[in-house]
PDB file of C-alpha atoms in Angstrom:
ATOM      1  CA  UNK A   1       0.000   0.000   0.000  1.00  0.00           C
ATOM      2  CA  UNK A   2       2.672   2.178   0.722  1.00  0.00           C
ATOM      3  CA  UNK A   3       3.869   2.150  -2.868  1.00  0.00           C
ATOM      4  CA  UNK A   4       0.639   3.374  -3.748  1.00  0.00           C
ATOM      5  CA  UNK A   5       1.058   6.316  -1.702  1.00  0.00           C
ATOM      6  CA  UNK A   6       4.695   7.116  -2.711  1.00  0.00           C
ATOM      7  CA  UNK A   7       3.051   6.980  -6.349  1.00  0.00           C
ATOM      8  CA  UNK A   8       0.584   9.625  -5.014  1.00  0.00           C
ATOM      9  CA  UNK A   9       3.260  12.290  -3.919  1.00  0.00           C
ATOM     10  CA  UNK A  10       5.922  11.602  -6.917  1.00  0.00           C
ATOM     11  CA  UNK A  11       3.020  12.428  -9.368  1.00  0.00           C
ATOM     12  CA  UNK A  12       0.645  15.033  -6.864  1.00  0.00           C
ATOM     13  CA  UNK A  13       3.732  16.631  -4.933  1.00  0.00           C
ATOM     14  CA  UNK A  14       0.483  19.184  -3.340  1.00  0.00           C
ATOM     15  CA  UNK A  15      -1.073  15.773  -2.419  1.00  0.00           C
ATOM     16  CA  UNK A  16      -4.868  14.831  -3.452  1.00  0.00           C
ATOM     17  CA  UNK A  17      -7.851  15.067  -1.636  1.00  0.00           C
ATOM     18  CA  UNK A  18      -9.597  11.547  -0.330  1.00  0.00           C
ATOM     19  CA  UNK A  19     -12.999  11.221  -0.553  1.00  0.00           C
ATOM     20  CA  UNK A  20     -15.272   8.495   0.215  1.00  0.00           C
ATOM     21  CA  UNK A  21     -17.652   7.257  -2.779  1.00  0.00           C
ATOM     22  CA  UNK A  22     -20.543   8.310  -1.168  1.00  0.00           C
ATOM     23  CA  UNK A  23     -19.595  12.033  -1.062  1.00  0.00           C
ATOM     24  CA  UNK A  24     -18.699  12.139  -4.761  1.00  0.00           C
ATOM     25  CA  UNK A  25     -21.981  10.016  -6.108  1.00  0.00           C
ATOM     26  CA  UNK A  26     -24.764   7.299  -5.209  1.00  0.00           C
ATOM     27  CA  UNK A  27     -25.103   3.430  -5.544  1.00  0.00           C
ATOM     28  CA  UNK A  28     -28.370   2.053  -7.615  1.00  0.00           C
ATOM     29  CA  UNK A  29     -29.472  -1.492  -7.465  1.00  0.00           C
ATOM     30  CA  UNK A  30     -29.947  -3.702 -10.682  1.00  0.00           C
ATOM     31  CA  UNK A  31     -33.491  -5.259 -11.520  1.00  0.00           C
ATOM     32  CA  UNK A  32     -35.846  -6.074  -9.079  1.00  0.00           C
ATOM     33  CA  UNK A  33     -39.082  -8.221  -8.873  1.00  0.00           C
ATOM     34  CA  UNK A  34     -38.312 -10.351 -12.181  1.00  0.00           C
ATOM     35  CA  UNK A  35     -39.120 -13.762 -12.241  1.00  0.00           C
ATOM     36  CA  UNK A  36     -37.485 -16.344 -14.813  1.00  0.00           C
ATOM     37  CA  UNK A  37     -40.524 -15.486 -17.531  1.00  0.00           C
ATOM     38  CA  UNK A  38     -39.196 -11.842 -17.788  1.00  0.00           C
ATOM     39  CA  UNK A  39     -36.112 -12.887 -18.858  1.00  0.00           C
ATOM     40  CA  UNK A  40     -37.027 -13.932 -22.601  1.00  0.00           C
ATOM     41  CA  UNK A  41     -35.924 -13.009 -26.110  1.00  0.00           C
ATOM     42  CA  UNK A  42     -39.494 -11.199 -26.739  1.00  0.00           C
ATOM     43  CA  UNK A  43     -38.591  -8.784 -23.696  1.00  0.00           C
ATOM     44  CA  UNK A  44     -38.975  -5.093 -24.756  1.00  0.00           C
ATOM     45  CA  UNK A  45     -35.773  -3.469 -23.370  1.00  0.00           C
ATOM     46  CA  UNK A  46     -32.038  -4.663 -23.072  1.00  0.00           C
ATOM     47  CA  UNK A  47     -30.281  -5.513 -19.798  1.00  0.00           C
ATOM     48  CA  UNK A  48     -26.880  -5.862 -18.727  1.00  0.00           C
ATOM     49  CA  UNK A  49     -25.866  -9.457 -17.788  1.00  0.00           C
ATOM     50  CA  UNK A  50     -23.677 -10.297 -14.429  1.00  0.00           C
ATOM     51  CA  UNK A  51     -20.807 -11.804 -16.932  1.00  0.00           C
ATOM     52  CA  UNK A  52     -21.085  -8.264 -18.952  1.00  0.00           C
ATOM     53  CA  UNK A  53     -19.954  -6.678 -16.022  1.00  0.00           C
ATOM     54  CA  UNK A  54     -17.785  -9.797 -14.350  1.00  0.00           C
ATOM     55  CA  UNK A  55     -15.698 -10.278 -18.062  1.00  0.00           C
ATOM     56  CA  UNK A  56     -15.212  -6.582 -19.461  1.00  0.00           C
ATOM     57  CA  UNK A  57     -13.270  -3.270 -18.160  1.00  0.00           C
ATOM     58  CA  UNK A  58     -15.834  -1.423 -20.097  1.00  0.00           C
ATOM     59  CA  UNK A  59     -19.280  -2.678 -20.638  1.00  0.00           C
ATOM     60  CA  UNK A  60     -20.212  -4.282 -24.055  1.00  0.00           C
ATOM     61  CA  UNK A  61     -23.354  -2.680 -25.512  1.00  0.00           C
ATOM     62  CA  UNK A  62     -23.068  -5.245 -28.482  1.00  0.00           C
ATOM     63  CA  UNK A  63     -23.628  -7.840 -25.563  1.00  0.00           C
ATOM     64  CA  UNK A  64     -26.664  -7.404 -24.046  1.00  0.00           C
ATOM     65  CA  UNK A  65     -29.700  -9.509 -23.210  1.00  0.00           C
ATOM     66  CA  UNK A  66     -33.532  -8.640 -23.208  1.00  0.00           C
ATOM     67  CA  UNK A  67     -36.552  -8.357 -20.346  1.00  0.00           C
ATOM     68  CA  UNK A  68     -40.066  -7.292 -20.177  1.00  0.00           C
ATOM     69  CA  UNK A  69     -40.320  -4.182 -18.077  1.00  0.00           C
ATOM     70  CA  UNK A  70     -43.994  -3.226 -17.316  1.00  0.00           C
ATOM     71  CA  UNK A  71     -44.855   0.275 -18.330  1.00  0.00           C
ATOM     72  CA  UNK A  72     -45.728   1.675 -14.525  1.00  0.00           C
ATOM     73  CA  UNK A  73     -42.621  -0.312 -13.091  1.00  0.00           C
ATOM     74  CA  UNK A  74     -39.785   1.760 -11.365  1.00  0.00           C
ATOM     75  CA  UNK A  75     -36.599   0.149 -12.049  1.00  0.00           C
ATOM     76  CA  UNK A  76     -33.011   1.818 -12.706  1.00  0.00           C
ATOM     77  CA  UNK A  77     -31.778   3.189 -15.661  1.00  0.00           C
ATOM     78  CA  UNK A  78     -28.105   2.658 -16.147  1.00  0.00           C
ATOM     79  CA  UNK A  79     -26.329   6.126 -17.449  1.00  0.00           C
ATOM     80  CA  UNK A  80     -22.727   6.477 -19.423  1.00  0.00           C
ATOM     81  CA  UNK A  81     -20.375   7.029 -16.869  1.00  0.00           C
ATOM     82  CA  UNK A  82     -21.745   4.308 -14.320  1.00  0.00           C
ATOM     83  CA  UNK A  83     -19.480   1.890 -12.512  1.00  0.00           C
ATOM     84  CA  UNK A  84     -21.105  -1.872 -12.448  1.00  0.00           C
ATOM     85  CA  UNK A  85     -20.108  -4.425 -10.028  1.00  0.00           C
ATOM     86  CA  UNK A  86     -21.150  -7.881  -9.641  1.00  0.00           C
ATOM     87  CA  UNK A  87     -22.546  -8.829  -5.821  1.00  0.00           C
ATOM     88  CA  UNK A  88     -21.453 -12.034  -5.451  1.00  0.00           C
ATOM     89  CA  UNK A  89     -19.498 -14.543  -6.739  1.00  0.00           C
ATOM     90  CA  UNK A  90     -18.804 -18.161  -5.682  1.00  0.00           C
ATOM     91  CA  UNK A  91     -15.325 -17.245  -4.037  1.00  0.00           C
ATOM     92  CA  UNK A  92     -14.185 -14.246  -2.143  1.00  0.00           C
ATOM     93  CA  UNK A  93     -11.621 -12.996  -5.205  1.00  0.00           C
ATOM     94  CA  UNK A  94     -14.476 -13.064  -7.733  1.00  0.00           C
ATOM     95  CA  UNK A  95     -16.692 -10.016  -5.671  1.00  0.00           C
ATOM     96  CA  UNK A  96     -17.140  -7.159  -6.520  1.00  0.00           C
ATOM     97  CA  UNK A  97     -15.616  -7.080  -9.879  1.00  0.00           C
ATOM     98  CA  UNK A  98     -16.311  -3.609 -12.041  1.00  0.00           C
ATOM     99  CA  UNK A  99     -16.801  -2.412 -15.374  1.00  0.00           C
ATOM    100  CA  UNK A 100     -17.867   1.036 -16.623  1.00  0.00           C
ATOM    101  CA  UNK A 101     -20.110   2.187 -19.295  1.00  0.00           C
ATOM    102  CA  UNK A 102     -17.706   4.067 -21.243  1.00  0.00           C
ATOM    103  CA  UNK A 103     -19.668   4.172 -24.311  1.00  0.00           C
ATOM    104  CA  UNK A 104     -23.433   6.633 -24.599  1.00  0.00           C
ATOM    105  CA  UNK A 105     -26.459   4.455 -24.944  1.00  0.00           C
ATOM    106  CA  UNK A 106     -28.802   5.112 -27.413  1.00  0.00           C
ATOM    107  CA  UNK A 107     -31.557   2.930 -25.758  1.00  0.00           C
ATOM    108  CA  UNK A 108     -32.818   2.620 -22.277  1.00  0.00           C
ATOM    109  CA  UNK A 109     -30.701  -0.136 -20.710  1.00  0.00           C
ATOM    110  CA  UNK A 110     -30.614  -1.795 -16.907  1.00  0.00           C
ATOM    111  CA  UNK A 111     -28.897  -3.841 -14.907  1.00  0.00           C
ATOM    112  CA  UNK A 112     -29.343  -7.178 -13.649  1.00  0.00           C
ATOM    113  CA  UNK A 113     -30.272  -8.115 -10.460  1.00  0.00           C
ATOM    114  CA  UNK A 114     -26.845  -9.887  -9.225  1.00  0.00           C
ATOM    115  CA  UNK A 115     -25.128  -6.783 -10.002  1.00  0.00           C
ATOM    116  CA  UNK A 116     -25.741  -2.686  -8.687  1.00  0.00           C
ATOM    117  CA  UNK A 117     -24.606   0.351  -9.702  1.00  0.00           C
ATOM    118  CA  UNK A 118     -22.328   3.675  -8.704  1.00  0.00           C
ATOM    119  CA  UNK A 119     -23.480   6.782 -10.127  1.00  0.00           C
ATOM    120  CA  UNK A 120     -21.244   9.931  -9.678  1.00  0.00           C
ATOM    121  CA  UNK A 121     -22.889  13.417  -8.621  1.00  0.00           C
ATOM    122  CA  UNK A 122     -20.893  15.381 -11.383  1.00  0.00           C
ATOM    123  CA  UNK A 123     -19.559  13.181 -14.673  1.00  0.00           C
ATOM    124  CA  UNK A 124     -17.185  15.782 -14.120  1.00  0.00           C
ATOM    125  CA  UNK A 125     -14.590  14.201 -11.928  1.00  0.00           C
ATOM    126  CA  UNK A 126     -13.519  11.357 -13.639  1.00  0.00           C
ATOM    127  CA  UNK A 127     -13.617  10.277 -17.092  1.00  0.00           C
ATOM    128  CA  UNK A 128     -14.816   7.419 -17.346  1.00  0.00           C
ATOM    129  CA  UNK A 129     -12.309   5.343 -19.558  1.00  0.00           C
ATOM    130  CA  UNK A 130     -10.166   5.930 -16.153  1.00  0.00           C
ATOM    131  CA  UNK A 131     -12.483   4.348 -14.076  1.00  0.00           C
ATOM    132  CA  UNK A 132     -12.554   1.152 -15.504  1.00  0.00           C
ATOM    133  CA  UNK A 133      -8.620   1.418 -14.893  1.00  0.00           C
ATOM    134  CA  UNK A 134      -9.076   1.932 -10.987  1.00  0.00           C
ATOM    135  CA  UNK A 135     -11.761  -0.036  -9.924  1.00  0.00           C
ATOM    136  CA  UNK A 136      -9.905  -2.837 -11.795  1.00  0.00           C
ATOM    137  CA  UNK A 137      -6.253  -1.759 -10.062  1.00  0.00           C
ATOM    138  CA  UNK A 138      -4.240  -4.409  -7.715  1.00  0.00           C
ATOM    139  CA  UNK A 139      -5.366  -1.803  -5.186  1.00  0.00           C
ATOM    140  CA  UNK A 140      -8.637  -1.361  -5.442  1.00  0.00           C
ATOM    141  CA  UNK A 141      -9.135  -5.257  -6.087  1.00  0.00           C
ATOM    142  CA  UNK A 142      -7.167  -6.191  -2.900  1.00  0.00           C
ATOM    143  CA  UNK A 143      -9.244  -3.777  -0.772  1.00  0.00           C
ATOM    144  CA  UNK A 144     -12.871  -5.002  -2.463  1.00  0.00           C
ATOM    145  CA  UNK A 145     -11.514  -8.525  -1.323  1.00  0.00           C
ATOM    146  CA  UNK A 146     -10.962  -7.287   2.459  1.00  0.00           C
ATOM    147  CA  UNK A 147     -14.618  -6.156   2.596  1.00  0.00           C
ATOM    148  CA  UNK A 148     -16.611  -9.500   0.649  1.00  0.00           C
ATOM    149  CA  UNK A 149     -18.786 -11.037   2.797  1.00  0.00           C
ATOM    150  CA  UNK A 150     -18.432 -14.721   0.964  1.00  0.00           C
ATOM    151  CA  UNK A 151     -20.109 -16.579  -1.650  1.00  0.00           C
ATOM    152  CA  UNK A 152     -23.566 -16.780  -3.717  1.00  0.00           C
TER     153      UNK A 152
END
């Protein structure tokens, strides 16, 4: 870790500001209430699969899957910019793996349910073709590990 931080002050010699993800945006969960019948080829708007997220640094809009979303349901809209991350995996190293949607939809697309979403406040701070880069670091990896809670 300390390499990390020796890093930091070789390339910001005035030092960086630390802020916790919460300050700087919101999470969003994936799908909710689907059963296996909304999950079909005749479903009316595209969705982001868990391996989407688990197998690419950036998501891969040429990828994705369809599901019937009612008219009057309230589910989350994923935006360009968002960081994905799978929930669970069957071993600890496997959580909480990220990709980004680097890439403007030009439909209405959502996440799956085994996944969620981080949003930032102001699009802004990071572009995000970096992002992909740091919630994929060693770093970032080792400390998701610390904080998995297990398995499926």
């Amino acid at each position: 870790m300390s390499k990390i931080f020796d890093l930091i002050n070789e390339l910001c010699p005035q030092g960086v500001e630390f802020r916790e993800l919460g300050e700087i945006g919101y999470f969003y969960g994936g799908l909710n209430g689907k059963t296996k019948d909304d999950f079909v080829k005749h479903g009316n708007v595209k969705y982001i699969t868990y391996m989407n997220v688990f197998s690419n640094l950036s998501i891969d809009l040429n990828a994705l899957e369809f599901v019937k979303i009612e008219n009057n349901e309230r589910q989350n809209l994923v935006a360009y910019g968002d960081v994905l991350f799978t929930g669970s995996s069957e071993t600890r190293n496997e959580c909480g793996f990220s990709s980004v949607l680097t890439k403007k939809p030009e439909e209405p697309i959502y996440l799956n349910s085994f996944c969620f979403g981080f949003r930032l406040n102001d699009l802004r701070l990071f572009e995000p073709e970096f992002l992909k880069y740091i919630f994929r670091s060693k770093f970032l990896r080792a400390q998701i590990i610390k904080t998995a809670n297990g398995v499926t």
